[in-house]
Each structure stands twice: as C-alpha cells, then as structure tokens.
Amino acid sequence: MKDCVLFSKLSENTVQCSACCHRCTIKDGATGICGVRKNYHGILKLLVWNKPTGVAVEPVEKKPLFHFLPGTPIFSLGTFGCNFGCLFCQNAMTSQLSKTDRWKGMYTKFLNQLKEWPPEKIVSYCTQNTISSIAFTYNEPSIFTEYTVDVMKLAKKSGIRGVFVSNGYQTKECLDYIEPYIDAFNIDLKSFRTEFYQTICNAKLQPVLDTIQRIYEMGKWMEITTLVIDGKNDSDEELTDIAKFIAQISPDIPWHLSACHPEYKMTDIRVTPKSTLQWAYEIGRQTGLHYVYLGNISNNAHAHTLCPTCKTILIERNYFDVANNSMKKGACPNCHTHIPGIWG
C-alpha cells in the first residue's frame, strides 16, 4: 500500500481521485469505483501497489501491438480492480473482484496472499532475461498509475520501454503524469455509442475519444482495439463510425478487431462470427485505414502487416508468433514506403 499522487482533498477527510474520468469523491474509509484506491483519513492510498495478480512474459503481439518491437517478449502485469464494469469482461475474476460486495472478503484474502513485485524486482527480472519492454495490462492500469510510474522510473534507467493497455478513461492529469514513462498505448474503443458505454460498461464514450486524441497529440505510438460483440456493436453504421473516427486522427493508427467470447454477465451471446470480423476488416480498409488486423480467430489471413503502397507482406504472423519480418529500418524493402511504428 502506498500514498496516491492523483487526488486532491475536498475537506479534512474527503478526497477526490483524479486518476480516471469518474473523478470519484471518496469519503473516509471508502474506495473509488475501481475498488483499489482507498481514503485513509484524508489520504488516498493505492491498495495494490507492489501486488499484481499475475505477471507473465508474452509476445508483444498479444497486447495487441503489431507495430511495436515485433517478435519480442514483453513483461506483463496487472492487478485487481477496474474503473469499468463491462458486462462482457473477459477477465472479470480479477478486474471485478474488488468491486463486488459478496466477493470483498475473498478479495482481501487474495490481496494479502499475493506475491510482491516491487519495481526493483521487475526491472531486475527484465534486465536478466533481456526483456526490453513492460506492459501494464490485464485490468485497467490507470487505477494503479502510481505503481506504473514507480516501475517505469526505474525501468527507463535500463532502457526498458513502457506500454499501457487501457480502456482510455484517463484524466488529462493522469496522461501528463505517465507521459515521460510510457512509449506505446493500446486503447480499447469498445463502441461508438454513448448508450453502449452507459449501459454495458458503466462509463461514458466522450472521455475515451478525448484520450485517443490526446495520446496522438502527445506523439506517442498508439494502436486501437475493438472487441466486436455479436448484436451489440457490430452494425455497419457503428463500425464505419469507429473507422472514420480513427482515420480522421490518422489513417496510420492500427485498428485491431477481436472476436468476443461469452463471459461474465453476457453469457447469452454467441462467439463473434468470423464473417463479421472479415466484414469489419473491409469496412476499416474502405474507410481509408492503412493497417487493420483481426484477432481471436483461427486461419487468420488478416494478421499480417502489409505495405499500404505495394501490398508486399512485411511481417507475417501465425497467431502471436512472427514467422517472418522483411522490413528494413522501418520501411518496405520493395518500394521503400515508411511504415509507422517503433521498430527497434
């Protein structure tokens, strides 16, 4: 447990958190909507500092990031808690455990039993195993921003890059705080409808759109993911709206379209049909996006990176493995078109 940075005092024992756009007003002894930022007598503390629910070394493609150090391993960690309440959450056992009254006792027990991973241990592991990047992922990292910054302050001294896999609900203060330490973002744009965010995610759409715009203006590398849910956000109109929004910021932003599986409180849906994803891919390309990728499906012909000019396959992928990378210094070897991303 450690004092938070992103909060302000409203009175002697009441604080307002500024990590995410909920901007929770938190009374003494209470937590914010995320369940992991708790007010102790007027001081907001991060309950999950040093306490990830899991760590793993994975292909960076699994984040998913396809234009960031392809084919390299990335150290990944996440904690309990989330500032969203997505009914389709694919990771609810950790993200929602701290927020559910009937699970609170289990959450406290598990939290106390978790193995500690202080920044020094994480960075030491990465340097000893030649891992060049760290991802804050699995749940929403803005709720444990202070832990992220503490890790990356030390990691940067060893030349290790930082990745933020997020729902995009950060405040401007949060983005400013992490800006020196994070090199790449993957932002979930779950829908382009306000009602979807309100009724299915317990959040709002506009702050996510604002975050995407801010990250681009910060000059950070960013890729966007949409989990396509059968009958919920898969209409031609909505997919076109998402693609147009991304394209008007930059057609070079990669758009990942992933299949959704029935999970948590949305078990009555079917797995997203492959045909739906393939049509969504066509919408993205027809809208002018240069890099559209499909995920969570087998026999995937749309996981490769193609040159937008001559259509040469530059990076060939098999699920999360890079089978071949023919790029030369971030460019197509055939026509020399520059391919945006972080390549080395």
Short mmCIF file of N, CA and C in Angstrom, two decimals, residues 141-210:
data_model
loop_
_atom_site.label_atom_id
_atom_site.label_comp_id
_atom_site.label_asym_id
_atom_site.label_seq_id
_atom_site.Cartn_x
_atom_site.Cartn_y
_atom_site.Cartn_z
N PRO A 141 -4.88 -0.06 -16.17
CA PRO A 141 -3.70 0.43 -15.46
C PRO A 141 -3.81 1.84 -14.90
N SER A 142 -4.76 2.64 -15.38
CA SER A 142 -4.86 3.99 -14.82
C SER A 142 -5.22 3.96 -13.34
N ILE A 143 -5.85 2.87 -12.88
CA ILE A 143 -6.22 2.81 -11.46
C ILE A 143 -5.02 2.51 -10.57
N PHE A 144 -3.93 2.01 -11.18
CA PHE A 144 -2.69 1.82 -10.40
C PHE A 144 -1.54 2.63 -11.02
N THR A 145 -1.88 3.84 -11.46
CA THR A 145 -0.92 4.70 -12.15
C THR A 145 0.37 4.90 -11.36
N GLU A 146 0.26 5.11 -10.07
CA GLU A 146 1.45 5.39 -9.26
C GLU A 146 2.42 4.20 -9.25
N TYR A 147 1.89 3.00 -9.25
CA TYR A 147 2.72 1.80 -9.34
C TYR A 147 3.41 1.75 -10.71
N THR A 148 2.65 2.05 -11.76
CA THR A 148 3.20 2.10 -13.11
C THR A 148 4.38 3.06 -13.19
N VAL A 149 4.19 4.26 -12.67
CA VAL A 149 5.24 5.28 -12.75
C VAL A 149 6.47 4.86 -11.93
N ASP A 150 6.25 4.30 -10.76
CA ASP A 150 7.38 3.85 -9.94
C ASP A 150 8.20 2.78 -10.66
N VAL A 151 7.50 1.85 -11.32
CA VAL A 151 8.20 0.81 -12.08
C VAL A 151 8.98 1.43 -13.24
N MET A 152 8.33 2.30 -13.99
CA MET A 152 8.94 2.82 -15.21
C MET A 152 10.03 3.86 -14.94
N LYS A 153 9.96 4.56 -13.83
CA LYS A 153 11.07 5.46 -13.47
C LYS A 153 12.37 4.69 -13.39
N LEU A 154 12.30 3.52 -12.78
CA LEU A 154 13.49 2.68 -12.65
C LEU A 154 13.81 1.97 -13.97
N ALA A 155 12.77 1.51 -14.66
CA ALA A 155 12.98 0.77 -15.91
C ALA A 155 13.65 1.63 -16.98
N LYS A 156 13.28 2.90 -17.03
CA LYS A 156 13.85 3.80 -18.04
C LYS A 156 15.36 3.91 -17.90
N LYS A 157 15.86 3.81 -16.68
CA LYS A 157 17.31 3.89 -16.45
C LYS A 157 18.04 2.72 -17.09
N SER A 158 17.32 1.64 -17.35
CA SER A 158 17.90 0.47 -18.01
C SER A 158 17.50 0.37 -19.47
N GLY A 159 16.88 1.43 -19.99
CA GLY A 159 16.49 1.45 -21.40
C GLY A 159 15.27 0.63 -21.73
N ILE A 160 14.46 0.32 -20.72
CA ILE A 160 13.27 -0.50 -20.93
C ILE A 160 12.08 0.39 -21.24
N ARG A 161 11.31 0.01 -22.24
CA ARG A 161 10.16 0.81 -22.67
C ARG A 161 8.89 0.38 -21.93
N GLY A 162 7.92 1.31 -21.86
CA GLY A 162 6.67 1.06 -21.17
C GLY A 162 5.48 1.05 -22.10
N VAL A 163 4.52 0.16 -21.83
CA VAL A 163 3.31 0.01 -22.63
C VAL A 163 2.09 0.07 -21.72
N PHE A 164 1.07 0.80 -22.12
CA PHE A 164 -0.16 1.00 -21.36
C PHE A 164 -1.30 0.43 -22.19
N VAL A 165 -1.92 -0.66 -21.71
CA VAL A 165 -3.06 -1.27 -22.40
C VAL A 165 -4.31 -0.88 -21.62
N SER A 166 -5.15 -0.03 -22.20
CA SER A 166 -6.10 0.73 -21.39
C SER A 166 -7.45 0.88 -22.06
N ASN A 167 -8.46 1.17 -21.22
CA ASN A 167 -9.79 1.50 -21.74
C ASN A 167 -9.92 2.97 -22.12
N GLY A 168 -8.87 3.74 -21.92
CA GLY A 168 -8.86 5.12 -22.38
C GLY A 168 -9.60 6.11 -21.50
N TYR A 169 -9.83 5.75 -20.23
CA TYR A 169 -10.61 6.63 -19.35
C TYR A 169 -9.73 7.50 -18.46
N GLN A 170 -8.46 7.68 -18.84
CA GLN A 170 -7.57 8.51 -18.04
C GLN A 170 -8.00 9.97 -18.06
N THR A 171 -7.70 10.66 -16.99
CA THR A 171 -7.82 12.11 -16.99
C THR A 171 -6.61 12.71 -17.70
N LYS A 172 -6.70 14.00 -18.01
CA LYS A 172 -5.54 14.69 -18.57
C LYS A 172 -4.39 14.68 -17.56
N GLU A 173 -4.72 14.81 -16.28
CA GLU A 173 -3.67 14.78 -15.24
C GLU A 173 -2.93 13.44 -15.25
N CYS A 174 -3.69 12.36 -15.42
CA CYS A 174 -3.08 11.03 -15.46
C CYS A 174 -2.16 10.90 -16.67
N LEU A 175 -2.63 11.33 -17.83
CA LEU A 175 -1.80 11.24 -19.03
C LEU A 175 -0.53 12.08 -18.90
N ASP A 176 -0.67 13.26 -18.32
CA ASP A 176 0.52 14.10 -18.11
C ASP A 176 1.51 13.43 -17.17
N TYR A 177 0.99 12.73 -16.17
CA TYR A 177 1.83 12.07 -15.16
C TYR A 177 2.61 10.90 -15.76
N ILE A 178 1.97 10.13 -16.64
CA ILE A 178 2.64 8.95 -17.20
C ILE A 178 3.40 9.25 -18.49
N GLU A 179 3.18 10.41 -19.06
CA GLU A 179 3.74 10.74 -20.38
C GLU A 179 5.25 10.50 -20.50
N PRO A 180 6.07 10.86 -19.51
CA PRO A 180 7.51 10.63 -19.67
C PRO A 180 7.92 9.15 -19.66
N TYR A 181 7.03 8.28 -19.23
CA TYR A 181 7.42 6.90 -18.95
C TYR A 181 6.80 5.86 -19.89
N ILE A 182 5.76 6.24 -20.62
CA ILE A 182 5.06 5.29 -21.48
C ILE A 182 5.38 5.58 -22.95
N ASP A 183 5.78 4.54 -23.66
CA ASP A 183 6.19 4.68 -25.06
C ASP A 183 5.09 4.31 -26.04
N ALA A 184 4.20 3.42 -25.64
CA ALA A 184 3.17 2.95 -26.56
C ALA A 184 1.89 2.63 -25.79
N PHE A 185 0.78 2.85 -26.46
CA PHE A 185 -0.55 2.59 -25.89
C PHE A 185 -1.32 1.65 -26.81
N ASN A 186 -2.12 0.78 -26.22
CA ASN A 186 -3.22 0.16 -26.93
C ASN A 186 -4.49 0.56 -26.19
N ILE A 187 -5.37 1.25 -26.89
CA ILE A 187 -6.60 1.76 -26.28
C ILE A 187 -7.79 0.98 -26.82
N ASP A 188 -8.64 0.51 -25.90
CA ASP A 188 -9.89 -0.13 -26.28
C ASP A 188 -10.93 0.93 -26.63
N LEU A 189 -11.40 0.90 -27.85
CA LEU A 189 -12.56 1.70 -28.23
C LEU A 189 -13.70 0.71 -28.40
N LYS A 190 -14.47 0.55 -27.33
CA LYS A 190 -15.41 -0.56 -27.23
C LYS A 190 -16.66 -0.38 -28.08
N SER A 191 -16.98 0.86 -28.39
CA SER A 191 -18.19 1.17 -29.13
C SER A 191 -18.09 2.62 -29.58
N PHE A 192 -19.01 3.02 -30.44
CA PHE A 192 -19.10 4.44 -30.78
C PHE A 192 -20.48 4.98 -30.41
N ARG A 193 -21.10 4.34 -29.40
CA ARG A 193 -22.42 4.74 -28.96
C ARG A 193 -22.40 5.03 -27.46
N THR A 194 -22.91 6.19 -27.10
CA THR A 194 -22.96 6.60 -25.70
C THR A 194 -23.75 5.60 -24.86
N GLU A 195 -24.87 5.12 -25.41
CA GLU A 195 -25.73 4.18 -24.67
C GLU A 195 -24.98 2.90 -24.33
N PHE A 196 -24.16 2.40 -25.26
CA PHE A 196 -23.37 1.19 -25.01
C PHE A 196 -22.46 1.40 -23.81
N TYR A 197 -21.73 2.50 -23.79
CA TYR A 197 -20.82 2.76 -22.68
C TYR A 197 -21.58 2.90 -21.36
N GLN A 198 -22.74 3.54 -21.39
CA GLN A 198 -23.50 3.76 -20.16
C GLN A 198 -24.11 2.48 -19.62
N THR A 199 -24.72 1.68 -20.48
CA THR A 199 -25.49 0.52 -20.02
C THR A 199 -24.65 -0.75 -19.90
N ILE A 200 -23.59 -0.85 -20.68
CA ILE A 200 -22.80 -2.09 -20.70
C ILE A 200 -21.47 -1.94 -19.98
N CYS A 201 -20.92 -0.72 -19.95
CA CYS A 201 -19.59 -0.51 -19.35
C CYS A 201 -19.60 0.34 -18.10
N ASN A 202 -20.74 0.98 -17.78
CA ASN A 202 -20.82 1.91 -16.65
C ASN A 202 -19.80 3.04 -16.81
N ALA A 203 -19.80 3.64 -17.99
CA ALA A 203 -18.86 4.72 -18.29
C ALA A 203 -19.47 5.61 -19.37
N LYS A 204 -18.66 6.52 -19.91
CA LYS A 204 -19.10 7.42 -20.97
C LYS A 204 -18.15 7.30 -22.16
N LEU A 205 -18.67 7.59 -23.34
CA LEU A 205 -17.88 7.49 -24.56
C LEU A 205 -16.90 8.65 -24.74
N GLN A 206 -17.36 9.88 -24.53
CA GLN A 206 -16.56 11.05 -24.91
C GLN A 206 -15.18 11.09 -24.26
N PRO A 207 -15.04 10.77 -22.97
CA PRO A 207 -13.69 10.79 -22.39
C PRO A 207 -12.72 9.85 -23.10
N VAL A 208 -13.20 8.73 -23.61
CA VAL A 208 -12.33 7.80 -24.34
C VAL A 208 -11.87 8.43 -25.65
N LEU A 209 -12.80 9.06 -26.36
CA LEU A 209 -12.43 9.74 -27.61
C LEU A 209 -11.43 10.86 -27.34
N ASP A 210 -11.63 11.58 -26.25
CA ASP A 210 -10.70 12.66 -25.89
C ASP A 210 -9.31 12.11 -25.60
#
